[in-house]
CSV table of C-alpha atoms in Angstrom, one decimal:
chain,number,residue,atom,x,y,z
A,18,UNK,CA,3.2,-29.1,-0.6
A,19,UNK,CA,4.6,-26.3,1.7
A,20,UNK,CA,7.6,-24.4,1.2
A,21,UNK,CA,9.4,-23.0,4.2
A,22,UNK,CA,11.0,-19.5,4.4
A,23,UNK,CA,12.9,-17.3,6.8
A,24,UNK,CA,11.2,-14.3,5.3
A,25,UNK,CA,8.3,-13.8,3.1
A,26,UNK,CA,8.0,-10.3,1.4
A,27,UNK,CA,4.7,-9.3,0.0
A,28,UNK,CA,4.7,-6.8,-3.0
A,29,UNK,CA,7.0,-6.4,-5.8
A,30,UNK,CA,7.5,-2.5,-5.9
A,31,UNK,CA,10.3,-0.6,-4.9
A,32,UNK,CA,9.5,-1.1,-1.0
A,33,UNK,CA,9.1,-4.6,-1.4
A,34,UNK,CA,12.0,-5.4,-3.3
A,35,UNK,CA,14.1,-3.2,-1.2
A,36,UNK,CA,12.6,-5.2,1.6
A,37,UNK,CA,13.9,-8.2,0.5
A,38,UNK,CA,17.3,-7.0,-0.1
A,39,UNK,CA,17.9,-5.8,3.3
A,40,UNK,CA,16.2,-9.1,5.1
A,41,UNK,CA,18.5,-10.9,2.9
A,42,UNK,CA,21.6,-9.3,4.1
A,43,UNK,CA,20.9,-10.7,7.6
A,44,UNK,CA,20.9,-14.3,6.1
A,45,UNK,CA,18.5,-17.0,5.7
A,46,UNK,CA,16.1,-17.6,2.9
A,47,UNK,CA,13.6,-15.0,1.6
A,48,UNK,CA,11.1,-15.1,-0.9
A,49,UNK,CA,9.2,-12.2,-2.7
A,50,UNK,CA,5.8,-12.6,-4.1
A,51,UNK,CA,4.3,-10.4,-6.3
A,52,UNK,CA,0.7,-10.7,-7.8
A,53,UNK,CA,1.7,-8.7,-11.3
A,54,UNK,CA,3.5,-10.0,-14.2
A,55,UNK,CA,6.6,-8.0,-13.4
A,56,UNK,CA,8.3,-6.0,-10.6
A,57,UNK,CA,8.0,-2.4,-10.3
A,58,UNK,CA,4.4,-2.4,-12.3
A,59,UNK,CA,2.0,-0.6,-10.3
A,60,UNK,CA,2.5,2.4,-8.1
A,61,UNK,CA,6.7,2.5,-8.6
A,62,UNK,CA,5.7,3.2,-12.2
A,63,UNK,CA,2.5,4.9,-12.2
A,64,UNK,CA,3.7,8.2,-10.8
A,65,UNK,CA,5.7,11.4,-11.3
A,66,UNK,CA,9.2,9.7,-11.4
A,67,UNK,CA,10.2,12.8,-8.6
A,68,UNK,CA,13.0,12.5,-6.8
A,69,UNK,CA,12.1,14.5,-3.5
A,70,UNK,CA,14.4,17.0,-1.8
A,71,UNK,CA,11.8,18.6,0.2
A,72,UNK,CA,10.5,21.6,-1.9
A,73,UNK,CA,7.0,19.6,-2.3
A,74,UNK,CA,6.4,20.1,1.5
A,75,UNK,CA,6.7,24.0,2.7
A,76,UNK,CA,4.1,23.0,5.3
A,77,UNK,CA,5.6,19.8,6.4
A,78,UNK,CA,8.7,20.5,8.3
A,79,UNK,CA,9.8,16.8,9.1
A,80,UNK,CA,8.8,15.6,6.0
A,81,UNK,CA,10.9,18.3,3.9
A,82,UNK,CA,14.0,17.8,6.2
A,83,UNK,CA,13.8,14.0,5.7
A,84,UNK,CA,13.6,14.2,2.1
A,85,UNK,CA,16.6,16.9,2.4
A,86,UNK,CA,18.9,14.2,4.1
A,87,UNK,CA,17.5,11.2,1.9
A,88,UNK,CA,17.9,12.8,-1.4
A,89,UNK,CA,21.7,12.5,-1.6
A,90,UNK,CA,21.5,8.9,-0.3
A,91,UNK,CA,19.0,8.2,-3.0
A,92,UNK,CA,21.0,9.7,-6.0
A,93,UNK,CA,24.3,7.9,-4.8
A,94,UNK,CA,22.6,4.6,-4.6
A,95,UNK,CA,20.4,4.7,-7.5
A,96,UNK,CA,22.6,6.9,-10.0
A,97,UNK,CA,22.3,4.3,-12.5
A,98,UNK,CA,18.2,5.3,-13.0
A,99,UNK,CA,18.4,9.3,-12.1
A,100,UNK,CA,17.6,12.2,-14.7
A,101,UNK,CA,19.6,15.1,-14.1
A,102,UNK,CA,19.1,16.5,-18.0
A,103,UNK,CA,16.6,19.3,-17.0
A,104,UNK,CA,16.3,22.2,-14.8
A,105,UNK,CA,13.9,22.3,-11.8
A,106,UNK,CA,11.4,25.2,-11.1
A,107,UNK,CA,9.0,26.0,-7.9
A,108,UNK,CA,6.5,28.7,-8.7
A,109,UNK,CA,4.0,30.4,-6.0
A,110,UNK,CA,0.9,31.7,-6.8
A,111,UNK,CA,-0.1,35.1,-5.8
A,112,UNK,CA,-3.6,33.8,-4.8
A,113,UNK,CA,-4.9,30.7,-3.1
A,114,UNK,CA,-1.4,29.6,-2.0
A,115,UNK,CA,-1.0,28.6,1.3
A,116,UNK,CA,2.5,29.9,1.7
A,117,UNK,CA,4.2,33.4,0.0
A,118,UNK,CA,7.1,33.1,-1.9
A,119,UNK,CA,8.7,34.5,1.0
A,120,UNK,CA,7.9,31.9,3.1
A,121,UNK,CA,8.9,29.3,0.8
A,122,UNK,CA,12.6,30.8,0.1
A,123,UNK,CA,12.8,31.3,3.8
A,124,UNK,CA,11.7,28.0,4.7
A,125,UNK,CA,14.1,26.1,2.1
A,126,UNK,CA,17.2,28.2,3.2
A,127,UNK,CA,16.4,27.4,6.8
A,128,UNK,CA,16.7,23.6,6.0
A,129,UNK,CA,20.0,24.2,3.7
A,130,UNK,CA,18.1,22.9,0.3
A,131,UNK,CA,19.4,24.7,-2.2
A,132,UNK,CA,17.4,27.5,-3.8
A,133,UNK,CA,17.4,30.6,-5.8
A,134,UNK,CA,15.4,32.9,-7.6
A,135,UNK,CA,14.9,31.7,-11.4
A,136,UNK,CA,16.5,33.8,-14.2
A,137,UNK,CA,14.6,36.7,-15.9
A,138,UNK,CA,13.9,34.4,-18.9
A,139,UNK,CA,12.3,31.6,-17.1
A,140,UNK,CA,10.1,34.0,-15.1
A,141,UNK,CA,9.0,35.7,-18.5
A,142,UNK,CA,7.4,31.9,-19.3
A,143,UNK,CA,4.9,32.5,-16.6
A,144,UNK,CA,2.1,34.8,-16.4
A,145,UNK,CA,3.0,37.3,-13.6
A,146,UNK,CA,-0.5,38.1,-12.8
A,147,UNK,CA,-1.0,34.6,-11.2
A,148,UNK,CA,2.4,33.9,-10.3
A,149,UNK,CA,4.2,35.8,-7.4
A,150,UNK,CA,7.7,34.5,-8.0
A,151,UNK,CA,9.8,31.7,-9.4
A,152,UNK,CA,12.7,29.8,-7.8
A,153,UNK,CA,15.6,27.2,-9.2
A,154,UNK,CA,16.1,24.4,-7.1
A,155,UNK,CA,17.9,20.8,-7.1
A,156,UNK,CA,15.4,18.3,-8.0
A,157,UNK,CA,15.6,14.9,-10.3
A,158,UNK,CA,13.4,12.4,-11.7
A,159,UNK,CA,14.3,8.4,-11.7
A,160,UNK,CA,13.6,6.1,-14.5
A,161,UNK,CA,11.1,3.4,-13.4
A,162,UNK,CA,12.3,0.6,-16.1
A,163,UNK,CA,16.1,1.3,-15.3
A,164,UNK,CA,15.4,0.8,-11.8
A,165,UNK,CA,13.4,-2.2,-12.1
A,166,UNK,CA,16.2,-3.8,-14.3
A,167,UNK,CA,18.7,-2.8,-11.4
A,168,UNK,CA,16.7,-4.3,-8.6
A,169,UNK,CA,16.1,-7.2,-10.9
A,170,UNK,CA,19.9,-8.0,-10.9
A,171,UNK,CA,20.3,-6.9,-7.2
A,172,UNK,CA,17.7,-9.6,-6.2
A,173,UNK,CA,19.3,-12.3,-8.7
A,174,UNK,CA,22.8,-11.7,-6.9
A,175,UNK,CA,21.3,-12.1,-3.4
A,176,UNK,CA,19.6,-15.1,-4.2
A,177,UNK,CA,16.2,-13.7,-3.3
A,178,UNK,CA,13.5,-16.1,-4.6
A,179,UNK,CA,11.1,-13.9,-6.8
A,180,UNK,CA,7.6,-15.6,-7.6
A,181,UNK,CA,5.7,-13.8,-10.1
A,182,UNK,CA,1.8,-14.0,-10.6
A,183,UNK,CA,1.1,-14.9,-7.3
A,184,UNK,CA,-1.3,-13.3,-4.7
A,185,UNK,CA,-1.0,-13.7,-0.7
A,186,UNK,CA,-5.0,-14.2,0.0
A,187,UNK,CA,-4.6,-15.1,3.8
A,188,UNK,CA,-1.9,-15.4,6.4
A,189,UNK,CA,-2.5,-17.1,9.9
A,190,UNK,CA,0.0,-18.2,12.7
A,191,UNK,CA,1.4,-21.8,13.0
A,192,UNK,CA,3.5,-23.9,15.1
A,193,UNK,CA,7.1,-22.6,16.1
A,194,UNK,CA,6.1,-19.3,15.8
A,195,UNK,CA,5.9,-19.2,11.9
A,196,UNK,CA,3.2,-18.0,10.0
A,197,UNK,CA,1.1,-20.0,7.0
A,198,UNK,CA,0.6,-18.0,3.8
A,199,UNK,CA,-2.3,-19.2,1.5
A,200,UNK,CA,-1.4,-18.4,-2.1
A,201,UNK,CA,-2.9,-18.1,-5.5
A,202,UNK,CA,-0.8,-18.8,-8.3
A,203,UNK,CA,-1.8,-19.9,-12.0
A,204,UNK,CA,-1.4,-23.3,-11.2
A,205,UNK,CA,-3.9,-23.1,-8.1
A,206,UNK,CA,-3.7,-22.6,-4.5
A,207,UNK,CA,-1.0,-23.2,-2.3
A,208,UNK,CA,0.4,-22.5,0.9
A,209,UNK,CA,4.1,-21.8,2.2
A,210,UNK,CA,5.5,-21.0,5.8
A,211,UNK,CA,7.5,-18.2,6.5
A,212,UNK,CA,9.4,-17.1,9.9
A,213,UNK,CA,7.9,-13.5,9.1
A,214,UNK,CA,5.9,-11.6,6.5
A,215,UNK,CA,6.5,-7.9,5.3
A,216,UNK,CA,3.3,-7.0,3.8
A,217,UNK,CA,4.6,-4.3,1.2
A,218,UNK,CA,1.6,-4.2,-0.9
A,219,UNK,CA,0.7,-0.5,-0.9
A,220,UNK,CA,-3.0,0.3,-1.7
A,221,UNK,CA,-3.9,-3.5,-1.3
A,222,UNK,CA,-2.5,-3.3,2.4
A,223,UNK,CA,-5.7,-4.0,3.8
A,224,UNK,CA,-6.5,-7.0,1.2
A,225,UNK,CA,-4.7,-9.5,2.9
A,226,UNK,CA,-5.5,-8.1,6.5
A,227,UNK,CA,-9.5,-8.3,5.6
A,228,UNK,CA,-8.7,-11.7,4.2
A,229,UNK,CA,-7.1,-12.9,7.4
A,230,UNK,CA,-9.9,-11.7,9.7
A,231,UNK,CA,-7.2,-9.1,11.1
A,232,UNK,CA,-7.5,-5.0,12.0
A,233,UNK,CA,-7.1,-3.2,9.1
A,234,UNK,CA,-4.9,-0.3,8.9
A,235,UNK,CA,-6.4,3.7,8.5
A,236,UNK,CA,-5.6,4.7,4.9
A,237,UNK,CA,-6.8,6.7,2.5
A,238,UNK,CA,-7.1,6.1,-1.2
A,239,UNK,CA,-7.3,7.8,-4.6
A,240,UNK,CA,-7.9,6.9,-7.9
A,241,UNK,CA,-5.1,9.0,-9.6
A,242,UNK,CA,-4.9,10.0,-13.3
A,243,UNK,CA,-1.5,11.0,-14.3
A,244,UNK,CA,-1.4,12.7,-17.9
A,245,UNK,CA,1.9,12.2,-20.1
A,246,UNK,CA,2.0,14.8,-22.8
A,247,UNK,CA,4.7,15.8,-25.3
A,248,UNK,CA,5.7,19.6,-24.2
A,249,UNK,CA,6.8,22.5,-26.3
A,250,UNK,CA,10.4,22.9,-27.2
A,251,UNK,CA,11.1,25.6,-24.6
A,252,UNK,CA,9.8,23.5,-21.5
A,253,UNK,CA,11.4,20.3,-23.0
A,254,UNK,CA,14.2,20.5,-20.6
A,255,UNK,CA,12.5,22.1,-17.5
A,256,UNK,CA,10.3,20.6,-14.5
A,257,UNK,CA,7.9,23.2,-13.3
A,258,UNK,CA,5.9,22.9,-10.0
A,259,UNK,CA,3.4,25.5,-8.9
A,260,UNK,CA,2.9,25.9,-5.4
A,261,UNK,CA,1.1,25.7,-2.8
A,262,UNK,CA,-2.4,24.7,-2.9
A,263,UNK,CA,-4.8,23.6,-5.8
A,264,UNK,CA,-2.2,23.7,-8.3
A,265,UNK,CA,0.0,21.4,-10.5
A,266,UNK,CA,3.7,19.8,-11.8
A,267,UNK,CA,4.8,19.0,-14.9
A,268,UNK,CA,7.9,17.1,-15.1
A,269,UNK,CA,9.9,14.7,-17.3
A,270,UNK,CA,8.9,11.2,-17.3
A,271,UNK,CA,12.0,9.4,-18.2
A,272,UNK,CA,10.7,5.8,-18.6
A,273,UNK,CA,8.5,7.4,-21.8
A,274,UNK,CA,10.8,10.3,-22.9
A,275,UNK,CA,7.7,12.4,-22.0
A,276,UNK,CA,6.7,14.7,-19.2
A,277,UNK,CA,3.7,13.8,-16.7
A,278,UNK,CA,1.1,16.7,-16.1
A,279,UNK,CA,-0.7,16.4,-12.7
A,280,UNK,CA,-3.3,18.6,-11.3
A,281,UNK,CA,-4.0,18.7,-7.6
A,282,UNK,CA,-7.9,19.3,-8.2
A,283,UNK,CA,-8.1,17.0,-11.8
A,284,UNK,CA,-5.7,13.8,-10.7
A,285,UNK,CA,-8.1,12.8,-8.4
A,286,UNK,CA,-10.9,11.0,-9.8
A,287,UNK,CA,-12.4,9.0,-6.7
A,288,UNK,CA,-11.4,8.8,-2.8
A,289,UNK,CA,-12.4,6.5,-0.1
A,290,UNK,CA,-10.9,5.5,3.3
A,291,UNK,CA,-10.2,1.5,4.3
A,292,UNK,CA,-12.7,0.2,5.8
A,293,UNK,CA,-15.2,1.9,3.5
A,294,UNK,CA,-16.8,0.7,0.0
A,295,UNK,CA,-14.3,1.2,-2.5
A,296,UNK,CA,-16.1,3.0,-5.7
A,297,UNK,CA,-14.2,0.8,-7.8
A,298,UNK,CA,-15.1,-2.6,-6.4
A,299,UNK,CA,-18.4,-2.9,-4.4
A,300,UNK,CA,-18.0,-6.7,-3.3
A,301,UNK,CA,-15.4,-6.6,-0.6
A,302,UNK,CA,-15.4,-3.2,1.2
A,303,UNK,CA,-12.0,-4.3,3.2
A,304,UNK,CA,-10.1,-5.0,-0.1
A,305,UNK,CA,-8.2,-2.2,-2.2
A,306,UNK,CA,-9.5,-2.5,-5.5
A,307,UNK,CA,-7.7,-2.8,-8.6
A,308,UNK,CA,-7.6,0.4,-10.6
A,309,UNK,CA,-9.4,0.9,-13.6
A,310,UNK,CA,-9.4,3.9,-16.3
A,311,UNK,CA,-12.1,6.6,-16.0
A,312,UNK,CA,-12.6,9.2,-18.6
A,313,UNK,CA,-9.7,11.6,-19.0
A,314,UNK,CA,-9.5,14.6,-16.9
A,315,UNK,CA,-6.4,16.0,-19.0
A,316,UNK,CA,-8.2,18.4,-21.0
A,317,UNK,CA,-9.2,20.6,-17.2
A,318,UNK,CA,-5.6,19.7,-16.1
A,319,UNK,CA,-4.3,21.5,-19.3
A,320,UNK,CA,-6.5,24.5,-19.5
A,321,UNK,CA,-6.3,25.4,-15.6
A,322,UNK,CA,-2.2,24.8,-16.0
A,323,UNK,CA,-1.9,27.3,-19.1
A,324,UNK,CA,-3.7,30.4,-17.0
A,325,UNK,CA,-0.3,30.3,-15.0
A,326,UNK,CA,2.4,28.7,-17.4
A,327,UNK,CA,0.8,29.6,-20.9
A,328,UNK,CA,3.1,27.8,-22.9
A,329,UNK,CA,1.4,24.3,-21.9
A,330,UNK,CA,-1.5,25.2,-24.2
A,331,UNK,CA,0.6,23.7,-26.8
A,332,UNK,CA,1.0,20.5,-25.1
A,333,UNK,CA,0.3,17.3,-27.1
A,334,UNK,CA,-1.6,15.0,-24.9
A,335,UNK,CA,-0.2,11.0,-25.1
A,336,UNK,CA,-1.4,8.8,-22.8
A,337,UNK,CA,-2.6,8.6,-18.9
A,338,UNK,CA,-1.2,6.5,-16.2
A,339,UNK,CA,-4.2,5.3,-13.6
A,340,UNK,CA,-3.1,4.3,-10.0
A,341,UNK,CA,-4.3,4.3,-6.5
A,342,UNK,CA,-2.8,6.4,-4.6
A,343,UNK,CA,-2.7,5.7,-0.8
A,344,UNK,CA,-1.7,7.5,2.0
A,345,UNK,CA,-2.0,7.9,5.8
A,346,UNK,CA,-5.0,10.0,7.0
A,347,UNK,CA,-2.7,12.4,9.0
A,348,UNK,CA,-1.0,13.7,5.7
A,349,UNK,CA,-4.3,15.5,4.7
A,350,UNK,CA,-3.2,18.4,7.5
A,351,UNK,CA,0.0,19.4,6.5
A,352,UNK,CA,0.6,17.0,3.1
A,353,UNK,CA,3.2,15.1,5.1
A,354,UNK,CA,4.6,11.7,4.1
A,355,UNK,CA,5.8,9.8,7.1
A,356,UNK,CA,6.2,5.8,6.4
A,357,UNK,CA,3.8,3.3,7.7
A,358,UNK,CA,5.9,0.5,9.8
A,359,UNK,CA,3.5,-1.5,12.3
A,360,UNK,CA,5.6,-4.9,13.5
A,361,UNK,CA,3.5,-7.8,14.6
A,362,UNK,CA,0.1,-6.3,12.9
A,363,UNK,CA,-2.4,-8.4,14.4
A,364,UNK,CA,-0.5,-11.3,14.3
A,365,UNK,CA,3.6,-11.9,15.8
A,366,UNK,CA,6.0,-11.5,12.9
A,367,UNK,CA,3.1,-10.0,10.7
A,368,UNK,CA,4.7,-6.4,9.7
A,369,UNK,CA,3.0,-4.1,7.4
A,370,UNK,CA,4.9,-1.3,5.6
A,371,UNK,CA,4.2,1.5,3.3
A,372,UNK,CA,6.1,4.4,2.1
A,373,UNK,CA,4.3,7.2,0.3
A,374,UNK,CA,7.5,8.6,-1.5
A,375,UNK,CA,10.4,6.8,-3.1
A,376,UNK,CA,12.8,8.5,-1.0
A,377,UNK,CA,11.3,7.5,2.1
A,378,UNK,CA,13.2,4.0,1.4
A,379,UNK,CA,15.9,5.0,3.6
A,380,UNK,CA,13.5,5.8,6.5
A,381,UNK,CA,12.0,2.4,6.0
A,382,UNK,CA,16.0,0.7,6.4
A,383,UNK,CA,16.6,2.5,9.3
A,384,UNK,CA,13.5,1.1,11.0
A,385,UNK,CA,14.5,-2.3,10.1
A,386,UNK,CA,17.9,-1.8,11.1
A,387,UNK,CA,16.7,-0.1,14.4
A,388,UNK,CA,18.5,3.4,13.8
A,389,UNK,CA,18.0,6.5,15.9
A,390,UNK,CA,14.8,8.4,15.0
A,391,UNK,CA,16.6,11.8,14.0
A,392,UNK,CA,13.4,13.2,12.9
A,393,UNK,CA,12.1,10.3,11.5
A,394,UNK,CA,8.3,9.5,11.9
A,395,UNK,CA,6.6,6.5,11.5
A,396,UNK,CA,2.9,5.2,12.0
């Protein structure tokens, strides 16, 4: 039997949940389909949990400005899951950095992001032979578990129907301008009708398109490892990022009470583009494969990071989070993170959505509501 909805949203990550809530405000019957056992179980959890304020993007003015605008909006709306109990510092390396310390400070003073030189006691934690300068900034982390609980309540209160363990395999045009989705559930194959469909499946965006014989979206994928560690006590209430190039970040990870450690060189394990053959699954070149753990790069991460911040040698490794990071190819040139929002992709009323940062959500909400761009960029 076919169930008829006004809107179907595919993907129960942060962007899928927020899209479902937004379209529900317009009225109509909305269903949210999630392949996994729970909401926010993949990329929305397997990341560094950073609420960006722009400091990560000194080479992308547009992305830095959008983060600067969206940061207070995110903190206000999602205050229930924000972790503020640490001090955030950005350090600029003397060699191989793509910006100097002076350029870094001038850039963020120019866009109005809070920045000041770190206290001497903090600067002494770093290797002065390798670090040019260190700056204190305003940046927070989010607890993905609390975020999931909050969104689950909001979806329930908004009467959005949530179907877990439901995989959308195919979409095609149907009578009356509606779309027919073929779905796979634990009970078997079924179909549902929707007036419009939002494909918010992140790394699996092209899986539905390939299965439906539709054009793929140009995307770049990486299999990534985020190490989770216990840091020594002097670093317990610090978040540190060394910029800007082949460097690293160590940030509080509130959902586990640990710190995450990522390294630009060692966090990626494999890379491929949409339409190419994934190194994780050879059978379907149009699909974005589920990730599978590989041998950890943690030892290499921490050895290199400890050259810049010597106390990191005393970290204790606990675990690794594995995920497929997905960005637009244009992001490779300047580290920018524009959202992807493609209306009517291959079929009328089929829309593809991808956001690479959690604060991008407000750019998506503005796109959905037709707000003026004001420096926003979508693809």
